[in-house]
Amino acid sequence: DTGVSQNPRHKITKRGQNVTFRCDPISEHNRLYWYRQTLGQGPEFLTYFQNEAQLEKSRLLSDRFSAERPKGSFSTLEIQRTEQGDSAMYLCASSLVLVNTEAFFGQGTRLTVV
Amino acid sequence: EDKVVQSPLSLVVHEGDTVTLNCSYEVTNFRSLLWYKQEKKAPTFLFMLTSSGIEKKSGRLSSILDKKELFSILNITATQTGDSAVYLCAVGPVGGGGSGTYKYIFGTGTRLKVLA
């Protein structure tokens, strides 16, 4: 098992373009999380999946953001009509379905909107 | 609203010093408190604490939880330059019950710089 995998690692895009990121969680982990992290801040929760069901979306997730986990395995996060304020590190994490358990993070996708 | 507050925000020490990082929390349905180390990219897991007064240790790092006073500390003894990183505190997974949702809530982190 190689841990949580995210790609691309870096993405530079022009304002107004759409971008899509992919996350492959640890294989036996049914829970999957997306977080956003900006400089000097801790990770901020965006959305959570259990298997293929998206069970919570943060208020940070505007209508331009959509996430999917179609077969309960990998997940994608799409940002439409990107804005400069979307520039951040997007982190994916996964965990087991346990009451007390840690989440394992991927290396993140750093998005720069120019 | 659930929240995690870490202090100090940043810290500069010399190799060999001992540091204590603080984390306080307010959460409606506490399950566990977690510490992560973030160097360049992914936060890497250090400790998970669920019970008060039981110290977790890993080499020069140790951590303890006080569920009555709602805080935790992370100690690093004999610091090395390789300890330079952002240390994140989180509580979670919060949620559950009828909502079906679980998430981890993070503090802003403490940026530690260890000088040679």
mmCIF file of N, CA and C in Angstrom, chain A residues 9-10 31 33 35 37 40-43 45 48 50 55-56 59 89 91 95 98-103 105-107, chain B residues 1 31-32 34 36 38 40-43 45 48 50 88 92-93 99-109 111:
data_model
loop_
_atom_site.group_PDB
_atom_site.id
_atom_site.type_symbol
_atom_site.label_atom_id
_atom_site.label_comp_id
_atom_site.label_asym_id
_atom_site.label_seq_id
_atom_site.Cartn_x
_atom_site.Cartn_y
_atom_site.Cartn_z
ATOM 1 N N ARG A 9 0.394 17.157 -8.634
ATOM 2 C CA ARG A 9 0.991 17.747 -7.441
ATOM 3 C C ARG A 9 0.932 19.259 -7.501
ATOM 4 N N HIS A 10 1.034 19.790 -8.691
ATOM 5 C CA HIS A 10 0.972 21.234 -8.892
ATOM 6 C C HIS A 10 0.087 21.518 -10.092
ATOM 7 N N ARG A 31 -13.729 6.104 4.426
ATOM 8 C CA ARG A 31 -13.946 7.544 4.618
ATOM 9 C C ARG A 31 -12.905 8.328 3.828
ATOM 10 N N TYR A 33 -11.832 12.506 2.798
ATOM 11 C CA TYR A 33 -12.020 13.916 3.142
ATOM 12 C C TYR A 33 -11.231 14.781 2.171
ATOM 13 N N TYR A 35 -9.678 18.732 2.116
ATOM 14 C CA TYR A 35 -9.365 19.919 2.900
ATOM 15 C C TYR A 35 -8.662 20.931 2.001
ATOM 16 N N GLN A 37 -5.878 24.209 2.374
ATOM 17 C CA GLN A 37 -4.944 24.844 3.290
ATOM 18 C C GLN A 37 -4.271 26.019 2.607
ATOM 19 N N GLY A 40 -0.013 29.625 6.287
ATOM 20 C CA GLY A 40 -0.130 30.049 7.674
ATOM 21 C C GLY A 40 -1.395 29.582 8.372
ATOM 22 N N GLN A 41 -2.171 28.761 7.674
ATOM 23 C CA GLN A 41 -3.414 28.263 8.266
ATOM 24 C C GLN A 41 -3.398 26.749 8.366
ATOM 25 N N GLY A 42 -4.221 26.219 9.237
ATOM 26 C CA GLY A 42 -4.392 24.781 9.276
ATOM 27 C C GLY A 42 -5.340 24.331 8.182
ATOM 28 N N PRO A 43 -5.414 23.035 7.929
ATOM 29 C CA PRO A 43 -6.344 22.519 6.925
ATOM 30 C C PRO A 43 -7.787 22.859 7.299
ATOM 31 N N PHE A 45 -11.767 22.064 6.476
ATOM 32 C CA PHE A 45 -12.610 21.001 5.950
ATOM 33 C C PHE A 45 -13.455 21.506 4.782
ATOM 34 N N TYR A 48 -16.786 15.534 2.856
ATOM 35 C CA TYR A 48 -16.530 14.200 3.409
ATOM 36 C C TYR A 48 -17.386 13.175 2.676
ATOM 37 N N GLN A 50 -18.438 8.947 2.762
ATOM 38 C CA GLN A 50 -18.334 7.594 3.274
ATOM 39 C C GLN A 50 -18.769 6.681 2.141
ATOM 40 N N LEU A 55 -21.485 13.049 2.464
ATOM 41 C CA LEU A 55 -22.330 13.250 3.634
ATOM 42 C C LEU A 55 -22.259 14.654 4.214
ATOM 43 N N GLU A 56 -21.253 15.412 3.876
ATOM 44 C CA GLU A 56 -21.205 16.786 4.359
ATOM 45 C C GLU A 56 -20.399 17.651 3.411
ATOM 46 N N ARG A 59 -19.528 25.110 4.254
ATOM 47 C CA ARG A 59 -19.978 26.363 3.645
ATOM 48 C C ARG A 59 -18.890 26.986 2.784
ATOM 49 N N MET A 89 -3.441 24.942 -1.209
ATOM 50 C CA MET A 89 -3.107 23.517 -1.251
ATOM 51 C C MET A 89 -4.384 22.752 -0.975
ATOM 52 N N LEU A 91 -5.819 19.247 0.008
ATOM 53 C CA LEU A 91 -5.380 17.997 0.633
ATOM 54 C C LEU A 91 -6.519 16.995 0.675
ATOM 55 N N SER A 95 -9.592 7.538 5.954
ATOM 56 C CA SER A 95 -9.517 6.853 7.240
ATOM 57 C C SER A 95 -10.432 5.641 7.237
ATOM 58 N N LEU A 98 -14.005 3.927 11.951
ATOM 59 C CA LEU A 98 -13.905 3.601 13.373
ATOM 60 C C LEU A 98 -14.251 4.838 14.186
ATOM 61 N N VAL A 99 -14.610 4.620 15.440
ATOM 62 C CA VAL A 99 -14.948 5.766 16.294
ATOM 63 C C VAL A 99 -13.715 6.634 16.522
ATOM 64 N N ASN A 100 -12.610 6.005 16.863
ATOM 65 C CA ASN A 100 -11.360 6.735 17.088
ATOM 66 C C ASN A 100 -10.322 6.234 16.096
ATOM 67 N N THR A 101 -9.967 7.080 15.188
ATOM 68 C CA THR A 101 -9.005 6.690 14.168
ATOM 69 C C THR A 101 -8.350 7.921 13.577
ATOM 70 N N GLU A 102 -7.149 7.750 13.103
ATOM 71 C CA GLU A 102 -6.481 8.871 12.489
ATOM 72 C C GLU A 102 -6.765 8.917 10.997
ATOM 73 N N ALA A 103 -6.646 10.097 10.444
ATOM 74 C CA ALA A 103 -6.752 10.281 9.004
ATOM 75 C C ALA A 103 -5.346 10.364 8.426
ATOM 76 N N PHE A 105 -3.052 11.584 5.206
ATOM 77 C CA PHE A 105 -3.130 12.602 4.176
ATOM 78 C C PHE A 105 -2.279 12.262 2.957
ATOM 79 N N GLY A 106 -2.734 12.740 1.818
ATOM 80 C CA GLY A 106 -1.920 12.715 0.613
ATOM 81 C C GLY A 106 -0.992 13.911 0.578
ATOM 82 N N GLN A 107 -0.163 13.965 -0.473
ATOM 83 C CA GLN A 107 0.836 15.025 -0.601
ATOM 84 C C GLN A 107 0.220 16.357 -1.002
ATOM 85 N N GLU B 1 -19.733 26.636 18.140
ATOM 86 C CA GLU B 1 -19.052 26.053 16.981
ATOM 87 C C GLU B 1 -17.778 25.365 17.461
ATOM 88 N N ARG B 31 -14.098 12.823 20.501
ATOM 89 C CA ARG B 31 -13.678 11.422 20.401
ATOM 90 C C ARG B 31 -12.185 11.295 20.644
ATOM 91 N N SER B 32 -11.401 12.070 19.927
ATOM 92 C CA SER B 32 -9.958 11.966 20.093
ATOM 93 C C SER B 32 -9.286 13.260 19.663
ATOM 94 N N LEU B 34 -5.656 14.637 17.948
ATOM 95 C CA LEU B 34 -4.552 14.130 17.144
ATOM 96 C C LEU B 34 -3.514 15.209 16.928
ATOM 97 N N TYR B 36 -0.265 16.182 14.356
ATOM 98 C CA TYR B 36 0.383 15.920 13.081
ATOM 99 C C TYR B 36 1.599 16.837 12.941
ATOM 100 N N GLN B 38 3.814 18.710 9.921
ATOM 101 C CA GLN B 38 3.749 19.050 8.493
ATOM 102 C C GLN B 38 5.024 19.779 8.127
ATOM 103 N N LYS B 40 6.746 19.851 4.476
ATOM 104 C CA LYS B 40 6.549 20.585 3.224
ATOM 105 C C LYS B 40 5.150 20.367 2.660
ATOM 106 N N LYS B 41 4.696 19.162 2.712
ATOM 107 C CA LYS B 41 3.444 18.840 2.049
ATOM 108 C C LYS B 41 2.429 18.215 2.994
ATOM 109 N N ALA B 42 2.394 16.884 2.993
ATOM 110 C CA ALA B 42 1.322 16.198 3.711
ATOM 111 C C ALA B 42 1.563 16.207 5.207
ATOM 112 N N PRO B 43 0.529 16.493 6.001
ATOM 113 C CA PRO B 43 0.643 16.280 7.438
ATOM 114 C C PRO B 43 0.863 14.795 7.714
ATOM 115 N N PHE B 45 1.017 11.802 10.638
ATOM 116 C CA PHE B 45 0.417 11.516 11.935
ATOM 117 C C PHE B 45 1.484 11.273 13.001
ATOM 118 N N MET B 48 -2.438 9.965 18.620
ATOM 119 C CA MET B 48 -3.859 10.096 18.870
ATOM 120 C C MET B 48 -4.089 9.874 20.359
ATOM 121 N N THR B 50 -6.994 9.757 23.461
ATOM 122 C CA THR B 50 -8.418 9.642 23.750
ATOM 123 C C THR B 50 -8.724 9.736 25.234
ATOM 124 N N LEU B 88 0.468 20.462 13.845
ATOM 125 C CA LEU B 88 -0.974 20.669 13.792
ATOM 126 C C LEU B 88 -1.670 19.823 14.843
ATOM 127 N N GLY B 92 -11.190 14.963 16.396
ATOM 128 C CA GLY B 92 -12.059 14.234 15.494
ATOM 129 C C GLY B 92 -11.926 12.740 15.660
ATOM 130 N N PRO B 93 -12.675 12.005 14.881
ATOM 131 C CA PRO B 93 -13.667 12.553 13.981
ATOM 132 C C PRO B 93 -14.888 13.081 14.752
ATOM 133 N N SER B 99 -26.370 12.428 12.013
ATOM 134 C CA SER B 99 -25.926 13.215 10.862
ATOM 135 C C SER B 99 -25.168 12.368 9.863
ATOM 136 N N GLY B 100 -24.537 11.325 10.331
ATOM 137 C CA GLY B 100 -23.773 10.454 9.438
ATOM 138 C C GLY B 100 -22.474 11.044 8.975
ATOM 139 N N THR B 101 -22.116 12.232 9.436
ATOM 140 C CA THR B 101 -20.905 12.863 8.952
ATOM 141 C C THR B 101 -19.808 12.790 10.000
ATOM 142 N N TYR B 102 -18.579 12.722 9.526
ATOM 143 C CA TYR B 102 -17.417 12.751 10.383
ATOM 144 C C TYR B 102 -16.393 13.672 9.762
ATOM 145 N N LYS B 103 -15.675 14.449 10.576
ATOM 146 C CA LYS B 103 -14.617 15.279 10.052
ATOM 147 C C LYS B 103 -13.633 15.586 11.172
ATOM 148 N N TYR B 104 -12.474 16.048 10.771
ATOM 149 C CA TYR B 104 -11.449 16.474 11.707
ATOM 150 C C TYR B 104 -11.358 17.994 11.642
ATOM 151 N N ILE B 105 -11.245 18.609 12.813
ATOM 152 C CA ILE B 105 -11.138 20.063 12.877
ATOM 153 C C ILE B 105 -9.734 20.400 13.340
ATOM 154 N N PHE B 106 -9.051 21.224 12.554
ATOM 155 C CA PHE B 106 -7.656 21.548 12.811
ATOM 156 C C PHE B 106 -7.489 22.945 13.389
ATOM 157 N N GLY B 107 -6.434 23.092 14.183
ATOM 158 C CA GLY B 107 -5.979 24.406 14.569
ATOM 159 C C GLY B 107 -5.105 25.006 13.478
ATOM 160 N N THR B 108 -4.639 26.222 13.715
ATOM 161 C CA THR B 108 -3.824 26.901 12.704
ATOM 162 C C THR B 108 -2.393 26.393 12.679
ATOM 163 N N GLY B 109 -2.011 25.650 13.712
ATOM 164 C CA GLY B 109 -0.669 25.091 13.750
ATOM 165 C C GLY B 109 0.312 25.981 14.501
ATOM 166 N N ARG B 111 4.319 26.902 14.149
ATOM 167 C CA ARG B 111 5.498 26.773 13.283
ATOM 168 C C ARG B 111 6.733 26.784 14.158
#
